[in-house]
Coordinates of C-alpha atoms (C1' of nucleotides) in Angstrom, one line a residue:
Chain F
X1 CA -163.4 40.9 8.3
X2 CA -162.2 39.9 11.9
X3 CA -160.7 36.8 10.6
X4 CA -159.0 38.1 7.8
X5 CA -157.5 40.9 9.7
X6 CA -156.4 38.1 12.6
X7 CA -155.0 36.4 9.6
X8 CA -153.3 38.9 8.1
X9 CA -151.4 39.6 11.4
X10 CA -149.9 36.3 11.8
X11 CA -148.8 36.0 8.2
X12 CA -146.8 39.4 8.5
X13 CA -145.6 39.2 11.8
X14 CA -142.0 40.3 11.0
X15 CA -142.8 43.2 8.7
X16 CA -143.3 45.6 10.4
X17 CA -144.6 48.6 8.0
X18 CA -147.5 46.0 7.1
X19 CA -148.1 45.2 11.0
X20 CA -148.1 49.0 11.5
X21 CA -150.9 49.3 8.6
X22 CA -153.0 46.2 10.0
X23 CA -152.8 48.0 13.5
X24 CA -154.4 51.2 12.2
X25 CA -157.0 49.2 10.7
X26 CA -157.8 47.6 14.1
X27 CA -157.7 50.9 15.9
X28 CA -160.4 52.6 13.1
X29 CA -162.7 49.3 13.6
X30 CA -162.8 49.4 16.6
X31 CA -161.6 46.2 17.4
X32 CA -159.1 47.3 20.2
X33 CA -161.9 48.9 22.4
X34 CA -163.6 46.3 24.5
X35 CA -167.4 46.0 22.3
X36 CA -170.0 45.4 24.3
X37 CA -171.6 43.6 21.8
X38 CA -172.5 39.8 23.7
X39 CA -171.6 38.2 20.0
X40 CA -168.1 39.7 20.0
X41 CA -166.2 37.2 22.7
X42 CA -163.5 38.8 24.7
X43 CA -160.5 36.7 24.2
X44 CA -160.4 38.0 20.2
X45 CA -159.4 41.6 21.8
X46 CA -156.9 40.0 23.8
X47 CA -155.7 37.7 20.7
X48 CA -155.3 41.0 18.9
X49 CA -153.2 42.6 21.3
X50 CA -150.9 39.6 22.2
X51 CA -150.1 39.1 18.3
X52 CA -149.6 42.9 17.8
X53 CA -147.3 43.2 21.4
X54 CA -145.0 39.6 19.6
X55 CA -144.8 41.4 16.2
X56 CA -143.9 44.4 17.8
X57 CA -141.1 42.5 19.9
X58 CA -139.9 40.7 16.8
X59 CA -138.9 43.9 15.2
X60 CA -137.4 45.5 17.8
X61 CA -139.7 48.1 19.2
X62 CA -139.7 46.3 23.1
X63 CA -141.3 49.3 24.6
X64 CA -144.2 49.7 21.9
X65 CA -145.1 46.5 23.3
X66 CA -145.0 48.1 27.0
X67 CA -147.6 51.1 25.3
X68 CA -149.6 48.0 24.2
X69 CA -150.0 46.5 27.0
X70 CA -150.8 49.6 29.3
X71 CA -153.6 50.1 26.4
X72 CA -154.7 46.4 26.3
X73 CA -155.6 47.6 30.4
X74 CA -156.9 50.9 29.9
X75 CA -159.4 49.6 27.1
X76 CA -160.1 46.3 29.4
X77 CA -158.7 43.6 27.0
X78 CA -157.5 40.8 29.9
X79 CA -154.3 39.2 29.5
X80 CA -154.2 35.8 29.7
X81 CA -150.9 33.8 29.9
X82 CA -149.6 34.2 26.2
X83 CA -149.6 38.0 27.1
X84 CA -146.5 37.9 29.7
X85 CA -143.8 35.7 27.9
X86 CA -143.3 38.6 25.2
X87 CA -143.6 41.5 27.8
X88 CA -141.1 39.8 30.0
X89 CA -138.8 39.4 27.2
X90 CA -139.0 43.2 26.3
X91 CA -137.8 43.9 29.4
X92 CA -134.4 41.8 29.0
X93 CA -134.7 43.5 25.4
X94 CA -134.9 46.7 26.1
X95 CA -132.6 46.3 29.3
X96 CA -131.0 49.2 31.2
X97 CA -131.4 50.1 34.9
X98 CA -135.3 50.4 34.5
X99 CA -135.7 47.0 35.0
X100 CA -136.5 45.8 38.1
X101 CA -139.3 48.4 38.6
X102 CA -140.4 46.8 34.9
X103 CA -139.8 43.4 35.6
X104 CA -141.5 43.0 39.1
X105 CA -144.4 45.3 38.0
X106 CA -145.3 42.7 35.4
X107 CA -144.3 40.0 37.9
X108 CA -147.5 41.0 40.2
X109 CA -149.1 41.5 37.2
X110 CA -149.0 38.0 36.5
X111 CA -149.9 36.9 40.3
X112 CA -152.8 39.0 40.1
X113 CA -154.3 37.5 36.9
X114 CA -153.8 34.2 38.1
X115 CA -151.5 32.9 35.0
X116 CA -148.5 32.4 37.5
X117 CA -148.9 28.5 36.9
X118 CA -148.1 28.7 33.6
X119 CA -144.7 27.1 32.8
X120 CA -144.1 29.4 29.8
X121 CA -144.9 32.3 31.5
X122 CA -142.4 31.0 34.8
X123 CA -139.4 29.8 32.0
X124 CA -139.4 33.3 30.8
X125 CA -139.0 35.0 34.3
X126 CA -136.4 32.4 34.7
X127 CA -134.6 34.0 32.2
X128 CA -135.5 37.8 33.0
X129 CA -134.0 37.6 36.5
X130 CA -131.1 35.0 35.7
X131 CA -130.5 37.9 32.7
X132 CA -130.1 40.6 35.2
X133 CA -127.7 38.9 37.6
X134 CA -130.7 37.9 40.1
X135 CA -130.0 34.1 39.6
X136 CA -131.2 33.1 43.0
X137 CA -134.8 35.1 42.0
X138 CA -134.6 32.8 38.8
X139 CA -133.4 29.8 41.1
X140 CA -136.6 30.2 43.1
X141 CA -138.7 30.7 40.5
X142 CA -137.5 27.8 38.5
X143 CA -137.9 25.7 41.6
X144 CA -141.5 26.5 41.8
X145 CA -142.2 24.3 39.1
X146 CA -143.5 21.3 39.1
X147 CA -142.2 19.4 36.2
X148 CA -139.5 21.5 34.2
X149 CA -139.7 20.8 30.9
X150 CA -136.3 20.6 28.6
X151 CA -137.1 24.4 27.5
X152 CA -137.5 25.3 31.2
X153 CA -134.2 23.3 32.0
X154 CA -132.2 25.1 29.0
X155 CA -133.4 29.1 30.6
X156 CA -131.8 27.6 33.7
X157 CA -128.7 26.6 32.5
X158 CA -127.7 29.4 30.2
X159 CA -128.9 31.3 33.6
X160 CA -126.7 29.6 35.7
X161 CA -123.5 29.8 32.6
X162 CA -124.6 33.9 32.7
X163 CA -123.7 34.0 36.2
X164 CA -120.4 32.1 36.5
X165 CA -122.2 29.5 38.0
X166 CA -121.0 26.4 35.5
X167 CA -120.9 23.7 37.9
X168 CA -124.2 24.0 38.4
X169 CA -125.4 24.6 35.2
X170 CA -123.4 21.1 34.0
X171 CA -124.4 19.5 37.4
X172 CA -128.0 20.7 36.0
X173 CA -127.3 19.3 32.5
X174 CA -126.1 15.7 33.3
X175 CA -129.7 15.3 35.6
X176 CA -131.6 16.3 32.6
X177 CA -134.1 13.4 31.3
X178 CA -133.4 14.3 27.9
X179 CA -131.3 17.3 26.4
X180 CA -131.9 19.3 22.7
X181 CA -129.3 20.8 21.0
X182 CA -130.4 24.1 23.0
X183 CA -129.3 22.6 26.5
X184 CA -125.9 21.6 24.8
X185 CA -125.4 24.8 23.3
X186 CA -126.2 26.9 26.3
X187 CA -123.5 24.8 28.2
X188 CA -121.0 25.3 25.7
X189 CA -121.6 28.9 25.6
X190 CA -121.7 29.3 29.5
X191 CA -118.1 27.8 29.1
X192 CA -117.0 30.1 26.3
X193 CA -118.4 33.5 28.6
X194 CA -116.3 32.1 31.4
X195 CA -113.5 31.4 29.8
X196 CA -113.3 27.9 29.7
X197 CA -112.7 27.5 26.1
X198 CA -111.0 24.2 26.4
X199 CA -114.4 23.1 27.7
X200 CA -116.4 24.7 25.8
X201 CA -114.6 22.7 22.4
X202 CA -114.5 19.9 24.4
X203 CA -117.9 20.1 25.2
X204 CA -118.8 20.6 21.7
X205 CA -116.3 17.3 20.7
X206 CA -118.8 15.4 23.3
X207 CA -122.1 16.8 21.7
X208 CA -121.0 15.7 18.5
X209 CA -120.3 11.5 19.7
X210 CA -123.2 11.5 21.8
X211 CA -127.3 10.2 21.4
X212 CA -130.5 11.9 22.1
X213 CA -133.0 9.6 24.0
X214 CA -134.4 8.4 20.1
X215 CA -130.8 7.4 19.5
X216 CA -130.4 9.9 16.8
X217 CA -127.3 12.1 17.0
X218 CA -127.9 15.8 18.1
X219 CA -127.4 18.2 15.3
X220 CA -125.3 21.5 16.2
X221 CA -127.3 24.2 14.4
X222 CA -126.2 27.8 13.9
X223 CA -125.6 28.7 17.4
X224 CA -123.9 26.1 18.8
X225 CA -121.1 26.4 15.7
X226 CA -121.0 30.4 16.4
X227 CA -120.3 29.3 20.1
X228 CA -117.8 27.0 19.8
X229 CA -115.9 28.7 17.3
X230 CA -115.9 31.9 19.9
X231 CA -114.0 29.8 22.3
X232 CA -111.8 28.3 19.6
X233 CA -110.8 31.7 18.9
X234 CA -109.8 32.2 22.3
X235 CA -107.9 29.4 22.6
X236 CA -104.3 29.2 23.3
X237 CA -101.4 28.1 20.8
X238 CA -102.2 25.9 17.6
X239 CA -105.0 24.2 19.1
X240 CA -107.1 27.6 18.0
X241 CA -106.4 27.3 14.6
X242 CA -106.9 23.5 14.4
X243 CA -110.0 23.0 16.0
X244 CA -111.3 26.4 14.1
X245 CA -110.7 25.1 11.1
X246 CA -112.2 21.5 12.2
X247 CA -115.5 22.9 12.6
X248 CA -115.0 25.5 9.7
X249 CA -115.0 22.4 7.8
X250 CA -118.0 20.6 9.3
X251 CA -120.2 24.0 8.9
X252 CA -118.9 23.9 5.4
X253 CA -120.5 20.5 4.7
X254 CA -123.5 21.2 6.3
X255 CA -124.7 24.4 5.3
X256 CA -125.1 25.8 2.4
X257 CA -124.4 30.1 2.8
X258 CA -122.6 32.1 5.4
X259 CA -124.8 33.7 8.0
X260 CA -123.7 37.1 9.5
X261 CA -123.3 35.3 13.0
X262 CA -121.4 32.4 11.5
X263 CA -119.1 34.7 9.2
X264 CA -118.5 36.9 11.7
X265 CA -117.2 34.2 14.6
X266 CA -115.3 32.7 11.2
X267 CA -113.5 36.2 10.9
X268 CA -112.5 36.6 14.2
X269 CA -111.4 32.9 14.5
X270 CA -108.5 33.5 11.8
X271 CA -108.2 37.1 12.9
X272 CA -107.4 35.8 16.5
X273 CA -104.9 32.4 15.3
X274 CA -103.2 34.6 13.6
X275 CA -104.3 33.3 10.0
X276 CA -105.3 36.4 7.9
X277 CA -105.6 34.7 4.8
X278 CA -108.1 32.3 6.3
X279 CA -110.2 35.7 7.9
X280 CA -110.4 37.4 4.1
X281 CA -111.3 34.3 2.6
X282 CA -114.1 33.9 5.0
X283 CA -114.8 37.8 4.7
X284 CA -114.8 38.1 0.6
X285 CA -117.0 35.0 0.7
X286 CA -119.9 36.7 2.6
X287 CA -122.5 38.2 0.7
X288 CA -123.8 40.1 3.8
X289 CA -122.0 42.0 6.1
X290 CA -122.2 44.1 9.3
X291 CA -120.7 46.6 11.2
X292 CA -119.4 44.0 13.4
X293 CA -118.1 41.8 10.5
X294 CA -116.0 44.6 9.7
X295 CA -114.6 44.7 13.1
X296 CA -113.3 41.6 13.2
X297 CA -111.5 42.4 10.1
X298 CA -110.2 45.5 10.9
X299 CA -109.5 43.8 14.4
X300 CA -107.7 40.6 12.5
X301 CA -105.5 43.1 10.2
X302 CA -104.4 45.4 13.1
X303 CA -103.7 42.7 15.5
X304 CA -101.3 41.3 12.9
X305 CA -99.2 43.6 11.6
X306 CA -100.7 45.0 9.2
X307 CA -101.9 48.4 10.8
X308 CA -101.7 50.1 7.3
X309 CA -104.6 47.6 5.8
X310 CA -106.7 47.6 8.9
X311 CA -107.0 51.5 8.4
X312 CA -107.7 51.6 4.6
X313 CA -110.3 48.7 5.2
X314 CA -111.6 51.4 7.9
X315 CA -111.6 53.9 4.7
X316 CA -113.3 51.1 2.8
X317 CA -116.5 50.9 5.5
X318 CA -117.1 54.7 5.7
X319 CA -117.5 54.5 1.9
X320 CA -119.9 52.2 2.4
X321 CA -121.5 54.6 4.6
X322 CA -121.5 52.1 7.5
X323 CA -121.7 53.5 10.4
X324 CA -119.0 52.8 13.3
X325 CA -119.5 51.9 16.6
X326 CA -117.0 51.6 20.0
X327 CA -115.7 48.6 18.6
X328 CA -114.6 49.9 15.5
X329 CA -112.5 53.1 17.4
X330 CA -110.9 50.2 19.4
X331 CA -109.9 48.6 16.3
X332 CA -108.7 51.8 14.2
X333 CA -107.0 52.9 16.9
X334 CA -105.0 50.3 18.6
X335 CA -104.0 50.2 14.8
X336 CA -102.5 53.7 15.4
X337 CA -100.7 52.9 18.3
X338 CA -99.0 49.7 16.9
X339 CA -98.2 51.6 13.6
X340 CA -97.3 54.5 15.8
X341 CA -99.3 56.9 13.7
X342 CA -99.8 59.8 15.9
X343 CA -101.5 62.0 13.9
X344 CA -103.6 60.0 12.8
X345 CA -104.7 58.0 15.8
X346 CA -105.3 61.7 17.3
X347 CA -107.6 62.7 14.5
X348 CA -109.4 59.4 14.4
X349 CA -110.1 59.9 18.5
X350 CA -111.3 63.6 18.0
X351 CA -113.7 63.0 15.3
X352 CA -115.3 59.5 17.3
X353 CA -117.6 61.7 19.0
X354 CA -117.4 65.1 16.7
X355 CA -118.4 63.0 13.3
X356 CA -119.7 59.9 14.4
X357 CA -121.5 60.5 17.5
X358 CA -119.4 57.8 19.5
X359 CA -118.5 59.0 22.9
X360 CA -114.5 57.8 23.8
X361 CA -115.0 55.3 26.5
X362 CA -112.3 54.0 28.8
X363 CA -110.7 51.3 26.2
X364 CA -110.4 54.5 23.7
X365 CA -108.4 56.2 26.3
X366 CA -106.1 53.3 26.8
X367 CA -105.6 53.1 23.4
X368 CA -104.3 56.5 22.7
X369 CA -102.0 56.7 26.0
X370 CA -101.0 53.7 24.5
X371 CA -100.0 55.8 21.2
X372 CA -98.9 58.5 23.2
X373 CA -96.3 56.5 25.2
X374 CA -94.5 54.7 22.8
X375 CA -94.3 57.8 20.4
X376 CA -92.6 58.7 23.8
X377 CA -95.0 62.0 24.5
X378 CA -95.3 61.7 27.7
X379 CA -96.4 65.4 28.8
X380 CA -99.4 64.7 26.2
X381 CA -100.3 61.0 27.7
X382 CA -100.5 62.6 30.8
X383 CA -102.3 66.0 30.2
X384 CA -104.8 63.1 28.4
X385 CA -105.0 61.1 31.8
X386 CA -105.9 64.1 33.6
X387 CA -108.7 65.2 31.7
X388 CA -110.3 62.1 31.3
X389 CA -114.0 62.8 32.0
X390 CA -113.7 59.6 34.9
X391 CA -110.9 57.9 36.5
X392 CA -108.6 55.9 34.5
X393 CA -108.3 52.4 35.9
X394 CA -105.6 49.8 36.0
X395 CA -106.0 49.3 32.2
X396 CA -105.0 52.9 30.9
X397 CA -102.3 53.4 33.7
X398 CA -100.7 49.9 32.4
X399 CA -100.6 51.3 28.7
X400 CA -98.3 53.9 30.5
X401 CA -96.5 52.1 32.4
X402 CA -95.5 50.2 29.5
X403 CA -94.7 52.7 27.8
X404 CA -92.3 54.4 30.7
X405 CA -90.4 50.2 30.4
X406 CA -89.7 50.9 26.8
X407 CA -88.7 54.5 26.6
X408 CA -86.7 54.4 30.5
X409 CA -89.0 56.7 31.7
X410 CA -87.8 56.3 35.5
X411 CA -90.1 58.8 37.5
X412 CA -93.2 59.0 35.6
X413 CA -92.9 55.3 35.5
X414 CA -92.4 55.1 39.3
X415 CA -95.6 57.4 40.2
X416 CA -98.0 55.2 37.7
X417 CA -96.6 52.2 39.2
X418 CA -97.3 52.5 42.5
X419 CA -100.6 54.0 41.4
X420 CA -101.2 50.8 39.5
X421 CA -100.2 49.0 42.7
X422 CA -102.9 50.4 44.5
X423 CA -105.5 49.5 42.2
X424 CA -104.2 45.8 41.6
X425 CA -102.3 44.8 44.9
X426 CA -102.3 41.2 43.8
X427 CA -101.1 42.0 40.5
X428 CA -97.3 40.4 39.8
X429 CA -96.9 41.9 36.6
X430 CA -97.4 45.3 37.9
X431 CA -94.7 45.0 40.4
X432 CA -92.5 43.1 38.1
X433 CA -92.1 45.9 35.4
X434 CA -91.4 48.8 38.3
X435 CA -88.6 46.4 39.8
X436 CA -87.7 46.0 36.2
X437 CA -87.5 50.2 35.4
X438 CA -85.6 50.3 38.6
X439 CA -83.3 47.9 37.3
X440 CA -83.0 49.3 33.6
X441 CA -82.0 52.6 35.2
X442 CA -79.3 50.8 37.8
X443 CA -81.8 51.9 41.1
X444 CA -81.1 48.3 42.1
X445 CA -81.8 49.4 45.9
X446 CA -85.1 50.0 44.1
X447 CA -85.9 47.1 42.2
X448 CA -85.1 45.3 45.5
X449 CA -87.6 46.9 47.4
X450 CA -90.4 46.5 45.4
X451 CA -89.6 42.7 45.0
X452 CA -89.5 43.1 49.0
X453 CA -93.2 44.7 48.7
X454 CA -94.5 41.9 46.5
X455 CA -92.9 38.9 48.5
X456 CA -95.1 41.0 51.5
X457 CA -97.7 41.3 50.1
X458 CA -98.0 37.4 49.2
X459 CA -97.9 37.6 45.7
X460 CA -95.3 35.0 43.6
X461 CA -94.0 35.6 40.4
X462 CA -95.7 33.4 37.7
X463 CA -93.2 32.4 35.6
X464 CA -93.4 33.8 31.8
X465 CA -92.4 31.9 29.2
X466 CA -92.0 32.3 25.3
X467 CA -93.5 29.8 23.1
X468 CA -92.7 28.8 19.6
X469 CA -94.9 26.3 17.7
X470 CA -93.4 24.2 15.0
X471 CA -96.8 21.8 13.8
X472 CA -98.0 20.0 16.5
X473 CA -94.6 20.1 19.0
X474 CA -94.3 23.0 21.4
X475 CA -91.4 24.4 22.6
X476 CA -91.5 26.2 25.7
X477 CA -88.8 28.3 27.7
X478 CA -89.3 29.3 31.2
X479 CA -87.8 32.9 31.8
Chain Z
dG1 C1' -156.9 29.6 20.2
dT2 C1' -150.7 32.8 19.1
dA3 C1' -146.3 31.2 22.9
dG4 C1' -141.2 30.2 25.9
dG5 C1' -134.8 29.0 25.8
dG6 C1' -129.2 29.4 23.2
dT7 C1' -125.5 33.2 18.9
dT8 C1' -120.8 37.5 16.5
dA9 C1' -116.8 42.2 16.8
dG10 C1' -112.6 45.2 21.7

DNA sequence: GTAGGGTTAG
C-alpha cells in the first residue's frame, strides 16, 4: 500500500487534481502523522512530504508547499536536505516583499537541522538571495563552498547577470572547468537584461563555434534560442532582422513545433525589425498561444502602422475569451494614440479596470496623455495628470511635452519642461525640445537660456542622426 | 532513497 501510494506520487507529479487525490489518501491513512510503530522508519514520512511539497511547487501552488512544511513540523516529520531546495524556490516563486522574513526563516531552518553542507541546498540560496537583489548574501554563500559544481557555477552567474554585474559573471564563466549549455545561456541572457544585445548575439555566435571538454559542440536548447532572439530583437538597424532570422532558421532545422516561449520571442523579433509579415507567419503557425503571444502581435501591428489591425486583433482575443493583462492596455492603447483615436483609446482606459480588473499603471497614463496631446486636448491631458492616483514621472510628462513641440503649445510646454528638468537634470533631450518650443514660437532669448542652463549644468548635446538602410550599407546624417 | 540552475509580451 505504502509503496504503491509513494509510487503513485512520483508518476503524477505534475497533475495536480491526481496529487490532490493521492494526498487525501495519505492524510486518511495516516501516513502523514509520525506512527510510532518501530517497523514504520521515519524517513518514509519525510519522503512523503518532500514529494508532495515538489508536486505542489511544480504546479504552482508555492505557498501550499509553505502549509506543508509548517505541517511536516507540527506532526514531527524531519527535513532532511531534499526538503529545502523546493521551499527556497517557493519563496523566489511566490516572491513579493514577504521574503526576507521567508527566506532567512528557512535559512536558520537549514543551520539548525544541520543540512547547511549540502551543495544543493547552498546553490539554491545562491539563487534566492542573488534573485532578490542581495548578490553579496549569494556571493558569500556561494563562496562557502568547497567545490562548486557547474550547476552551482551557472546560479552564480545568472545571479551576477540579474544584478548588472556581467563582468563578473563572464570573469566567472571563462574560470569555469567545464561549462553546459546552462552556463552559456545564463551569460547570454545576463547580456540581453542589460542591454548588451550585441553581446548577447555575439555570445551566442561564440557558443555555437566552440567545444565542451568531450569535444562535442554545445547544443543551444529552448532557452538559449528564446534569449538570444530577445536581444536580436533589440538590436539596432538591419542587424535585428538578420541575425533573427539566422537563428529563426537554425531553430527551424532543429526542432520540430513551436513552443509558446519560442513563438512568442519569434513574434516580437519581426514585430520589433519592423517585419510584420515575418511576425504573422510565425503567429498563424503556432498551434498554441498565450496572452502574451497576442501581445507581441498586437504590439508588432501597432508599432507599425497599422493601429486599425492591432485593435481588431484586440477584438479577435476577447472572443477568444482571453483574458488581458497590463501589457495588452499598453499595446491597445499606444495604438490609440498613434491612430489618434480618442474615443476609443478613452473607452479602452475606462473599462481596463471596470471590465477587466486591470488597474491603469503609470505606462497606461503615459499612453493616454500621449493621446491626449496630439489630439491637442490639453485641458483634458492635464486634468488626467492631476488626478493620477501617484506622481507622474519623467515618462508621462515627456508624452506632454511632446505633445506641446508638435501642437506649439508655448506655456504649458514651458511649465512641464522645466518640471521634466527637475526630474532628469542630466537629460539633453529634455532641454533640447524646450529650447526648441522657444525657438518655434521666436522666444529666441529663451531658447538661449536654456541652452545656457544645459551647457551649466554639464550636459552636451548628443548628436541625432537619421538613418536609412539600403541592404547591408548604412547611410547616416548627423543633425 | 526524490533533488538544484537558465526562457517570452510594454
Amino acid at each position: 500500500m505504502l509503496e504503491s501510494l509513494l509510487h503513485l506520487l512520483q508518476r503524477f507529479l505534475k497533475s495536480p487534481n491526481q496529487i490532490k487525490q493521492i494526498h487525501s489518501r495519505l492524510i486518511t491513512n495516516g501516513h502523514l502523522r509520525r506512527n510510532p510503530n518501530p517497523k514504520f522508519s521515519k524517513w518514509r514520512t519525510t519522503l512523503f512530504y518532500n514529494t508532495l511539497i515538489r508536486a505542489h511547487l511544480g504546479f504552482g501552488e508555492a505557498h501550499k508547499a509553505f502549509f506543508l512544511f509548517t505541517q511536516m513540523l507540527s506532526h514531527q516529520a524531519h527535513p532532511n536536505s531534499h526538503t529545502f531546495p523546493p521551499l527556497v524556490k517557493a519563496v523566489a516563486v511566490a516572491g513579493g516583499g514577504g521574503w526576507p522574513c521567508y527566506g532567512r526563516a528557512l535559512h536558520a531552518q537549514v543551520v539548525k537541522r544541520g543540512v547547511w553542507g549540502d551543495p544543493v541546498v547552498q546553490t539554491s540560496f545562491v539563487s534566492m538571495y542573488a534573485r532578490f537583489g542581495e548578490v553579496w548574501d549569494a556571493r558569500k554563500v556561494f563562496d562557502e563552498m568547497t567545490e562548486p559544481c557547474v550547476v552551482a557555477c551557472n546560479a552564480m552567474i545568472d545571479g551576477l547577470g540579474k544584478n548588472g554585474d556581467m563582468g563578473g559573471a563572464v570573469w566567472m564563466f571563462e574560470r569555469m572547468p567545464e561549462r553546459d549549455v546552462v552556463s552559456w545561456t545564463s551569460v547570454i541572457s545576463g547580456f540581453g537584461r542589460n542591454g548588451w544585445f550585441g553581446e548577447g548575439v555575439w555570445f551566442f555566435k561564440r557558443m555555437m563555434g566552440s567545444e565542451d571538454v568531450r569535444g562535442g559542440f554545445v547544443k543551444p536548447n529552448e532557452a538559449t534560442f528564446v534569449s538570444v532572439l530577445s536581444s536580436c530583437a533589440n538590436l539596432d538597424g538591419w542587424g535585428s532582422l538578420y541575425w533573427g532570422k539566422q537563428i529563426h532558421g537554425h531553430v527551424v532545422r532543429n526542432e520540430v513545433q513551436l513552443s509558446v516561449f519560442m513563438g512568442t520571442a519569434l513574434v516580437d523579433l519581426y514585430g520589433k525589425s519592423g517585419c510584420l509579415t515575418g511576425a504573422w507567419n510565425v503567429f498563424e503557425e503556432m498551434r498554441v498561444k498565450e496572452v502574451c503571444t497576442w501581445n507581441a502581435m498586437i504590439s508588432a501591428l501597432s508599432l507599425n502602422g497599422r493601429e486599425k489591425e492591432a485593435l481588431e486583433l484586440f477584438e479577435k482575443m476577447m472572443e477568444k475569451r482571453l483574458r488581458p493583462n497590463e501589457v495588452t492596455f499598453v499595446a491597445v492603447l499606444t495604438a490609440c494614440a498613434h491612430g489618434n483615436s480618442v474615443k476609443c483609446g478613452l473607452d479602452l482606459f475606462k473599462s481596463m479596470s471596470k471590465d477587466f480588473g486591470v488597474e491603469p499603471i503609470m505606462e497606461h497614463y503615459g499612453c493616454v496623455v500621449d493621446l491626449l496631446g496630439r489630439a491637442g486636448l490639453f485641458k483634458e491631458a492635464t486634468e488626467l495628470l492631476k488626478n493620477m492616483p501617484f506622481e507622474p514621472d519623467a515618462s508621462v510628462l515627456g508624452a506632454l511635452l511632446g505633445s506641446c513641440k508638435i501642437h506649439g503649445t508655448t506655456e504649458l510646454g514651458n511649465e512641464v519642461g522645466k518640471k521634466l528638468i527637475e526630474l532628469q537634470p542630466q537629460h539633453c533631450g529634455r532641454y533640447l525640445v524646450l529650447s526648441n518650443i522657444y525657438a518655434a514660437n521666436e522666444r529666441w532669448d529663451h531658447a538661449a537660456s536654456v541652452r545656457k542652463a544645459m551647457v551649466h549644468a554639464g550636459i552636451q548635446k548628443i548628436p541625432a542622426f537619421s538613418r536609412i538602410d539600403v541592404r547591408y550599407v548604412t547611410f547616416a546624417t548627423k543633425e
